PDB file of C-alpha atoms and ligand atoms in Angstrom:
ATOM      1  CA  UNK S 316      -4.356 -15.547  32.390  1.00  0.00           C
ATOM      2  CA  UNK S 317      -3.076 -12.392  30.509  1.00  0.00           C
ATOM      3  CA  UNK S 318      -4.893  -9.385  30.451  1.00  0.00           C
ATOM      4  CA  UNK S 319      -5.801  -6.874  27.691  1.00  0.00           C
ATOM      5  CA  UNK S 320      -7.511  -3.827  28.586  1.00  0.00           C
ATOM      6  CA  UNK S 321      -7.859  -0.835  26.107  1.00  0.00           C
ATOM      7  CA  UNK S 322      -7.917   2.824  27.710  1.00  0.00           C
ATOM      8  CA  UNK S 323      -8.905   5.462  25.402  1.00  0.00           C
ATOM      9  CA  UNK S 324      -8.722   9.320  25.875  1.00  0.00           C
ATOM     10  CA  UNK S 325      -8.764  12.433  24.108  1.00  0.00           C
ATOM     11  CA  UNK S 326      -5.061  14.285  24.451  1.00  0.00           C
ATOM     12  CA  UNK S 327      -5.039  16.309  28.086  1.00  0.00           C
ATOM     13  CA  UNK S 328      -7.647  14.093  29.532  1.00  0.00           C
ATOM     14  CA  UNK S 329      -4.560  12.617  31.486  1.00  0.00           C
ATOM     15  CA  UNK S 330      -3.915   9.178  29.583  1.00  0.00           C
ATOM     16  CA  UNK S 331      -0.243   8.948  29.657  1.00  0.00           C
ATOM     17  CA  UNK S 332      -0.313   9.761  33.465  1.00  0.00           C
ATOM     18  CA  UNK S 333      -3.037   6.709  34.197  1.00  0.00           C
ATOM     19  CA  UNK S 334      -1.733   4.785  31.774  1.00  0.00           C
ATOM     20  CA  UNK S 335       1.400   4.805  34.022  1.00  0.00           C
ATOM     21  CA  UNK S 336      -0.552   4.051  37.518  1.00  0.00           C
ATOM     22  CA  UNK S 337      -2.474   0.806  35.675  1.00  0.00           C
ATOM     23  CA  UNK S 338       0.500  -1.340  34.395  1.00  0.00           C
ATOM     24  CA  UNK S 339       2.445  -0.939  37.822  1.00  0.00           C
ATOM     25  CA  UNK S 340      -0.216  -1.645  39.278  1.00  0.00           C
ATOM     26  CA  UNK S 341      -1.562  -4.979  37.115  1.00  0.00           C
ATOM     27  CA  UNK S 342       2.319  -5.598  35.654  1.00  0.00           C
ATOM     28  CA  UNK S 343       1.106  -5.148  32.162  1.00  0.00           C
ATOM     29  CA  UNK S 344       2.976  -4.061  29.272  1.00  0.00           C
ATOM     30  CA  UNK S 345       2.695  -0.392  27.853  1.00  0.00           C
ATOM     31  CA  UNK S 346       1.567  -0.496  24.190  1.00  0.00           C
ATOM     32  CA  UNK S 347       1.173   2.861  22.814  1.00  0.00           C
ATOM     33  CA  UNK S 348       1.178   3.153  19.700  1.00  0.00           C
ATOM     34  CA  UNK S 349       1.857   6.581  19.079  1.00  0.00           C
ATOM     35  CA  UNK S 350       4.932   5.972  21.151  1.00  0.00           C
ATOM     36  CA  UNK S 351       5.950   2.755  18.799  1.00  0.00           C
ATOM     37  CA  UNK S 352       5.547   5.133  16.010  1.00  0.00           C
ATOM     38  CA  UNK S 353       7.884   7.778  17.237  1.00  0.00           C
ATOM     39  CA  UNK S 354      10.586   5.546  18.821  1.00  0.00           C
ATOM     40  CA  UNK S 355      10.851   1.733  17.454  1.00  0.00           C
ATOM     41  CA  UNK S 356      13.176   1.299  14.434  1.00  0.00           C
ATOM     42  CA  UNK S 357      11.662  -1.659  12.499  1.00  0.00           C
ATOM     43  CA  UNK S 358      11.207  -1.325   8.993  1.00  0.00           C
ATOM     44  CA  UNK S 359       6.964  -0.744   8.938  1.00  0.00           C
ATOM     45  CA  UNK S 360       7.852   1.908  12.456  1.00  0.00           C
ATOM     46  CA  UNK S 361      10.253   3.737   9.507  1.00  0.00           C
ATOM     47  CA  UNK S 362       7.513   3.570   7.203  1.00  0.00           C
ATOM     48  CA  UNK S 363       4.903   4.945   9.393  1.00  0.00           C
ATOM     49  CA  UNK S 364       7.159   7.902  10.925  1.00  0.00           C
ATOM     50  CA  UNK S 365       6.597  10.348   8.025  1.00  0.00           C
ATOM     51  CA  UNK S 366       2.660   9.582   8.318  1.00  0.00           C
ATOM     52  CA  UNK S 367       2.844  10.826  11.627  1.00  0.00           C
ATOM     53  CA  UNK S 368       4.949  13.646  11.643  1.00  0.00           C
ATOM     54  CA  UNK S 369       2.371  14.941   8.572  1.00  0.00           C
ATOM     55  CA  UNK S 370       0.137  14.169  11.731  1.00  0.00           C
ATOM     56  CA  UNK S 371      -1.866  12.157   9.695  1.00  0.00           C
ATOM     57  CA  UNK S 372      -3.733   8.695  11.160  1.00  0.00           C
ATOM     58  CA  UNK S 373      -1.190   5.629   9.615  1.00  0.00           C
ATOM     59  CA  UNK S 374      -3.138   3.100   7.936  1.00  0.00           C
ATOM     60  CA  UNK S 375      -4.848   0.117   9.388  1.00  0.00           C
ATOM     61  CA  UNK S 376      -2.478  -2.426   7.958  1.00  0.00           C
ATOM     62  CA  UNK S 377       0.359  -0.888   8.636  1.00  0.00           C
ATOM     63  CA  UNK S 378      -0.344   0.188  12.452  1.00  0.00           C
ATOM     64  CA  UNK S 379      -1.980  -4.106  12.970  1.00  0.00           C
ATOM     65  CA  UNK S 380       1.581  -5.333  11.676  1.00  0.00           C
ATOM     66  CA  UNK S 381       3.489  -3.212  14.012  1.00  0.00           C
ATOM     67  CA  UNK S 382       1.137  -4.163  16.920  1.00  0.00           C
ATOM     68  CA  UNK S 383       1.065  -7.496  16.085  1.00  0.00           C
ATOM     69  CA  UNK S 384       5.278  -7.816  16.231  1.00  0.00           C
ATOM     70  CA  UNK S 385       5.519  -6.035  19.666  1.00  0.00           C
ATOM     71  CA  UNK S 386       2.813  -8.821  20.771  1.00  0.00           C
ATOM     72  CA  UNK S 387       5.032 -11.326  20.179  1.00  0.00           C
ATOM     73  CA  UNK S 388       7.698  -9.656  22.304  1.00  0.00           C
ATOM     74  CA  UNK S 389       8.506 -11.656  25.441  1.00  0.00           C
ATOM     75  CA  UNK S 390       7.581  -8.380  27.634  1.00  0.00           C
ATOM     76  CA  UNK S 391       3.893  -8.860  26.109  1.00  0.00           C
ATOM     77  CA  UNK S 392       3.594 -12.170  27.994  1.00  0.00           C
ATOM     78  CA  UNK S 393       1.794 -10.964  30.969  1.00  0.00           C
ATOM     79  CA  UNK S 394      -1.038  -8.715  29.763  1.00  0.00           C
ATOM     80  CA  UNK S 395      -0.844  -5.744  27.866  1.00  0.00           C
ATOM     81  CA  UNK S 396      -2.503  -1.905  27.990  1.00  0.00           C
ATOM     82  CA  UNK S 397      -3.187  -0.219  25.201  1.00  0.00           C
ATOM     83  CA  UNK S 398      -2.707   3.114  24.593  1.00  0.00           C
ATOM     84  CA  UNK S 399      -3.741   5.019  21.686  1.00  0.00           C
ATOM     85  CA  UNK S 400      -4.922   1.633  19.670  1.00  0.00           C
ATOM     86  CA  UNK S 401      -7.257   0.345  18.250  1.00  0.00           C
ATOM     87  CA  UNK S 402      -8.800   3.685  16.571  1.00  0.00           C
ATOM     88  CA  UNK S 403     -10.742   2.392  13.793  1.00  0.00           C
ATOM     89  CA  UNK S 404     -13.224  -0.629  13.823  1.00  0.00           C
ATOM     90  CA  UNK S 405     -10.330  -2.422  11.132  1.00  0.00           C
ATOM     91  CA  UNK S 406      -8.077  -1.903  13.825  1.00  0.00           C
ATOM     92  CA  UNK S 407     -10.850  -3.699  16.933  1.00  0.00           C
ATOM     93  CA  UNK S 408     -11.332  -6.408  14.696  1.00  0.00           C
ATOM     94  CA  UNK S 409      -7.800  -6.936  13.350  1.00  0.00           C
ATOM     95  CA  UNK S 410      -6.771  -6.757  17.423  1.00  0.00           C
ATOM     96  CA  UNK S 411      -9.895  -9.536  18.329  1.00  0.00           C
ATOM     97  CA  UNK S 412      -7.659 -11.777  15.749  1.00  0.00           C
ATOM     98  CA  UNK S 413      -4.454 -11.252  16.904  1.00  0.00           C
ATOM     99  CA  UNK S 414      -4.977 -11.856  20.517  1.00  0.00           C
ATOM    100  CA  UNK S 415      -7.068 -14.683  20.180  1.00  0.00           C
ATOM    101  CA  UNK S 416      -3.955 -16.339  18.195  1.00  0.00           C
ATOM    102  CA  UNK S 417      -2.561 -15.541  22.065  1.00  0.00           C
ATOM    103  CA  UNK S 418      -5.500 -17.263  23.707  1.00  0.00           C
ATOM    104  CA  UNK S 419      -6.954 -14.025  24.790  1.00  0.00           C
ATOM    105  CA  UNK S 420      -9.578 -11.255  24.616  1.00  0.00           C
ATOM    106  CA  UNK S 421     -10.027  -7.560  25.221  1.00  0.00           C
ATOM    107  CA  UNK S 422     -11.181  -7.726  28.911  1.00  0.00           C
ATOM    108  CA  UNK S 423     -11.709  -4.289  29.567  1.00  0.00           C
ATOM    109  CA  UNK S 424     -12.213  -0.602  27.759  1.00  0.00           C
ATOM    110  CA  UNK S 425     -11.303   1.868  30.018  1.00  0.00           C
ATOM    111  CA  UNK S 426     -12.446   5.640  28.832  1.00  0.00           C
ATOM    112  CA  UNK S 427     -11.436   8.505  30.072  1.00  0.00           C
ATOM    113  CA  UNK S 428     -14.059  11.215  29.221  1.00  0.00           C
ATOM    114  CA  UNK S 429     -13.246  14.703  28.976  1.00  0.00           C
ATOM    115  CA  UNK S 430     -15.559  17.507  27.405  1.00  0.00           C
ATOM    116  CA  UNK S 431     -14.089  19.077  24.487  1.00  0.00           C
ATOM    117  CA  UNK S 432     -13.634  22.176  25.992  1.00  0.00           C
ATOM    118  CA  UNK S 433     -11.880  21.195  29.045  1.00  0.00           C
ATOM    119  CA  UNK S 434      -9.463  19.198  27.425  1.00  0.00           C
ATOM    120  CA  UNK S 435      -8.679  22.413  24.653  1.00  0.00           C
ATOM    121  CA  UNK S 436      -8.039  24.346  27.583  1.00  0.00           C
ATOM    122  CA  UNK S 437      -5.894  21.749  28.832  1.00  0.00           C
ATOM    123  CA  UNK S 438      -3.539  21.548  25.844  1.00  0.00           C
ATOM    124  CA  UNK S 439      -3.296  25.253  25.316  1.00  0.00           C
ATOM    125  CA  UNK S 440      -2.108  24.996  29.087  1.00  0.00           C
ATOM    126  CA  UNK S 441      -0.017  22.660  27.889  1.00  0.00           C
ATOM    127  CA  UNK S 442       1.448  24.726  24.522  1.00  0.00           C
ATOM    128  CA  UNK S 443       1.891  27.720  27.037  1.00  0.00           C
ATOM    129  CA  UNK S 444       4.346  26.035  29.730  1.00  0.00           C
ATOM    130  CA  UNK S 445       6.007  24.147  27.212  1.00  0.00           C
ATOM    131  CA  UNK S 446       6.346  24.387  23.982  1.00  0.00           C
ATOM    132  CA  UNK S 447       7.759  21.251  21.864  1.00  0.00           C
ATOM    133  CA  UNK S 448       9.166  22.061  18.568  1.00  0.00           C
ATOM    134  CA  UNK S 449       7.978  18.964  16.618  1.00  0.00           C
ATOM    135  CA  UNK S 450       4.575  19.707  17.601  1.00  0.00           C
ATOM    136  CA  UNK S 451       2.409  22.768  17.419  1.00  0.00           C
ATOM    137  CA  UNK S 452      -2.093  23.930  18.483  1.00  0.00           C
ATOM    138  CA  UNK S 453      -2.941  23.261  14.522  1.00  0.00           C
ATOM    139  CA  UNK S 454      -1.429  19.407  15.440  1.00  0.00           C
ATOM    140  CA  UNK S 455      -3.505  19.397  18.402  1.00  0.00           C
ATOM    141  CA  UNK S 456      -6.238  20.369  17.297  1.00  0.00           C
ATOM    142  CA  UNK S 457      -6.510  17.738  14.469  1.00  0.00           C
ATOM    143  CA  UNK S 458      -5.170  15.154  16.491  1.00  0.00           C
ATOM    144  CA  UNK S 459      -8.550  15.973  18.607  1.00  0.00           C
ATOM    145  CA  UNK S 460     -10.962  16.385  15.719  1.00  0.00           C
ATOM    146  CA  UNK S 461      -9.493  12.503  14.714  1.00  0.00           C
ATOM    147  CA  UNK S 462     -10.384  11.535  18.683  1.00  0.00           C
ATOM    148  CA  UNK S 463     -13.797  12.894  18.306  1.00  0.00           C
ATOM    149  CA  UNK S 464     -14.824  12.018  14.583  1.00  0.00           C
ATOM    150  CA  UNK S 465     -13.204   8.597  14.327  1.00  0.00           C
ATOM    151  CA  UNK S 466     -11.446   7.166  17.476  1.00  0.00           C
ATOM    152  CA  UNK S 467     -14.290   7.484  19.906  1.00  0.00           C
ATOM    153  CA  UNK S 468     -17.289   6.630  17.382  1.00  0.00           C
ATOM    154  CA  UNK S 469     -15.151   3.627  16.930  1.00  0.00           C
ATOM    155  CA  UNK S 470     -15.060   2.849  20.609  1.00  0.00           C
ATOM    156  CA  UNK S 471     -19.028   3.435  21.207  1.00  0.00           C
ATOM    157  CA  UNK S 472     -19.824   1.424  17.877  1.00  0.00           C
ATOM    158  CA  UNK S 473     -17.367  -1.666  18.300  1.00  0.00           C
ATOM    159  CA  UNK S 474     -16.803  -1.871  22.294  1.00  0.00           C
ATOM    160  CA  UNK S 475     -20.216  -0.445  23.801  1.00  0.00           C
ATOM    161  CA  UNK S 476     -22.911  -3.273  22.756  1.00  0.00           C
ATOM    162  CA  UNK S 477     -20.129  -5.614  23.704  1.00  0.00           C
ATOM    163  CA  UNK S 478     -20.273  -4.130  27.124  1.00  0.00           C
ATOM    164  CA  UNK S 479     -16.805  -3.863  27.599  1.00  0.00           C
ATOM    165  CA  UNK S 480     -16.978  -0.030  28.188  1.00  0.00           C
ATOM    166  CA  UNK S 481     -16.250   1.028  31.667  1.00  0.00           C
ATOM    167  CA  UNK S 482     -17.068   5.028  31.537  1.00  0.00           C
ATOM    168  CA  UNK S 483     -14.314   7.024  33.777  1.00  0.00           C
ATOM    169  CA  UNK S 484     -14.848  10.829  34.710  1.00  0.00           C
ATOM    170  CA  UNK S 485     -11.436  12.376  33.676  1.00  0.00           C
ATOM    171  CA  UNK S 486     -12.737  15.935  35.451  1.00  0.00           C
ATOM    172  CA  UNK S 487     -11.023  15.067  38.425  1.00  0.00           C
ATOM    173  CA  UNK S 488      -7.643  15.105  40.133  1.00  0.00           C
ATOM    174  CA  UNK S 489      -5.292  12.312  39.296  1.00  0.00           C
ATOM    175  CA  UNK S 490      -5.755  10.604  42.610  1.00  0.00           C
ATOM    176  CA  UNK S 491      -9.622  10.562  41.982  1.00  0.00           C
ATOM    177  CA  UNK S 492      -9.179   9.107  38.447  1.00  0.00           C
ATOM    178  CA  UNK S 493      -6.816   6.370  39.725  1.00  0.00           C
ATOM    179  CA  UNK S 494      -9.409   5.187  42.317  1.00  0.00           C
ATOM    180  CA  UNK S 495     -12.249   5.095  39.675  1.00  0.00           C
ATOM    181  CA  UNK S 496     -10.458   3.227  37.087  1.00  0.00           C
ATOM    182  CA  UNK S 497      -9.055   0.377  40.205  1.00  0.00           C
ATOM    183  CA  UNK S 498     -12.449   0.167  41.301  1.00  0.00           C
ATOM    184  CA  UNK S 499     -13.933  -0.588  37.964  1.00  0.00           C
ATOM    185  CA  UNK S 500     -11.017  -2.953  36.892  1.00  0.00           C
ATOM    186  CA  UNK S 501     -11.512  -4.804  39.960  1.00  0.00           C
ATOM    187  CA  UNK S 502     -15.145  -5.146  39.587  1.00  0.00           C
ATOM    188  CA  UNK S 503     -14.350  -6.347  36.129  1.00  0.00           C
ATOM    189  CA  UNK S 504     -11.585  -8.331  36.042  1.00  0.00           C
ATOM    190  CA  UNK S 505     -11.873  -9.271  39.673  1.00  0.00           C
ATOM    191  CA  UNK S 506      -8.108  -8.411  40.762  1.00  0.00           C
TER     192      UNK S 506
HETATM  193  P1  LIG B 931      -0.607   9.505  19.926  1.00  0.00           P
HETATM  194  O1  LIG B 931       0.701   9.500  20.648  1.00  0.00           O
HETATM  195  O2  LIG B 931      -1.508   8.375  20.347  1.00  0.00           O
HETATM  196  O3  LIG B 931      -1.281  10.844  19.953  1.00  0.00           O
HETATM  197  O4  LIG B 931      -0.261   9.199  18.392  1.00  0.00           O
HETATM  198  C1  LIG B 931       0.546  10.082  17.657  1.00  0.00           C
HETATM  199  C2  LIG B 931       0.337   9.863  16.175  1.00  0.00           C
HETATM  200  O5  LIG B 931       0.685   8.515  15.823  1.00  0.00           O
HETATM  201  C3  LIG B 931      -1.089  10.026  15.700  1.00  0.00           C
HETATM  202  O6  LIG B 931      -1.402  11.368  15.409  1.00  0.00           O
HETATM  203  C4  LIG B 931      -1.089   9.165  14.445  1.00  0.00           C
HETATM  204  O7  LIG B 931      -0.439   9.823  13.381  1.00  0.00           O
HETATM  205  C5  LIG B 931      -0.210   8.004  14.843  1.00  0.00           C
HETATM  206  N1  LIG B 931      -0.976   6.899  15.464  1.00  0.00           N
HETATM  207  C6  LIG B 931      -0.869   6.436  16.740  1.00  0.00           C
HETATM  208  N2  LIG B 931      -1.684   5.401  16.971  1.00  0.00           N
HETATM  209  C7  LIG B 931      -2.358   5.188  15.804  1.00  0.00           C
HETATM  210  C8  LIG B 931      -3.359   4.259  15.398  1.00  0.00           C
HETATM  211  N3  LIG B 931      -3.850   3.338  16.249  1.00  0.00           N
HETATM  212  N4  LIG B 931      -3.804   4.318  14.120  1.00  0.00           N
HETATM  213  C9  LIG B 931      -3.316   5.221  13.259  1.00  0.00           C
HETATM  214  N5  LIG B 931      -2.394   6.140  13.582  1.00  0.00           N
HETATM  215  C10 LIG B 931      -1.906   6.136  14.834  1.00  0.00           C
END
């Protein structure tokens, strides 16, 4: 059966470089939506794109419809990790719908914690090597007040009780990380 796990993050906490080491691993599809945002074409991706470069959070319906078409997606067939979604409780409950319309569940929440002031320190790094020009520290840093003020309340409120919350140190080097999170998954999911 397909697998849906969610793994959450704050920016520098080393998401997008798990989040690559999970779906080789388990052949899952990708999903982040931040990435859908910037790249996909479709009309409501269009829509969104001027949201996000304001670096604002895109509302709930229009970030579940754009989810919900790259679901149906033959690439989503095997299991899917998401990256960056669900954010607010609209969002977990609006993703509970849609993939039980796919006869499946949220199996595991994978989150990568990282204090505050480690992860600053780790996008300034970041701004210091190299700097993009679409994106600049005052971004950042309200990208990570949203992480801490809605995205991870979200996560403790919705996904905690359910005990679906596997807690991952992300103060450790990527190897370290990557054996945590297999260990958990295959505690939880068996595989
Ligand atoms: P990310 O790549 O996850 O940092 O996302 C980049 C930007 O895309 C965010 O700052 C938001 O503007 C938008 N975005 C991505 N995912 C979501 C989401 N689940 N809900 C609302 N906005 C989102």
């Amino acid at each position: 059966m397909a697998n849906y796990i969610l793994l959450v993050g704050v920016q520098g906490s080393g998401k997008g470089t798990q989040a690559k080491l999970i779906v080789e691993k388990y052949g899952l599809l990708h999903l982040s939506t931040g990435d859908l945002f910037r790249t996909w074409n479709t009309p409501v991706a269009q829509q969104a794109r001027e949201i996000v470069n304001a670096g604002n959070l895109v509302p709930d319906s229009i970030t579940l419809q754009m989810v919900k078409e790259r679901l149906q997606e033959p690439d989503a067939a095997n299991g899917v990790l998401f990256d960056g979604f669900p954010r607010t409780v609209p969002q977990a409950e609006g993703l509970d719908e849609l993939l039980k319309g796919f006869g499946g569940k949220v199996d595991a929440v994978l989150m990568l914690n990282l204090d505050r002031e480690v992860a600053m320190e780790r996008i300034n790094k970041r701004f210091a090597e190299q700097q993009r020009a679409d994106d600049t520290p005052e971004k950042a840093q309200k990208r990570m007040n949203d992480f801490y003020n809605v995205t991870l309340p979200t996560f403790n409120n919705y996904y905690r009780p359910k005990g679906l919350v596997i807690d991952v140190d992300g103060d450790q080097s990527v190897e370290a990380v990557s054996a945590e999170i297999t260990a958990a998954l295959k505690q939880k999911l068996g595989k």
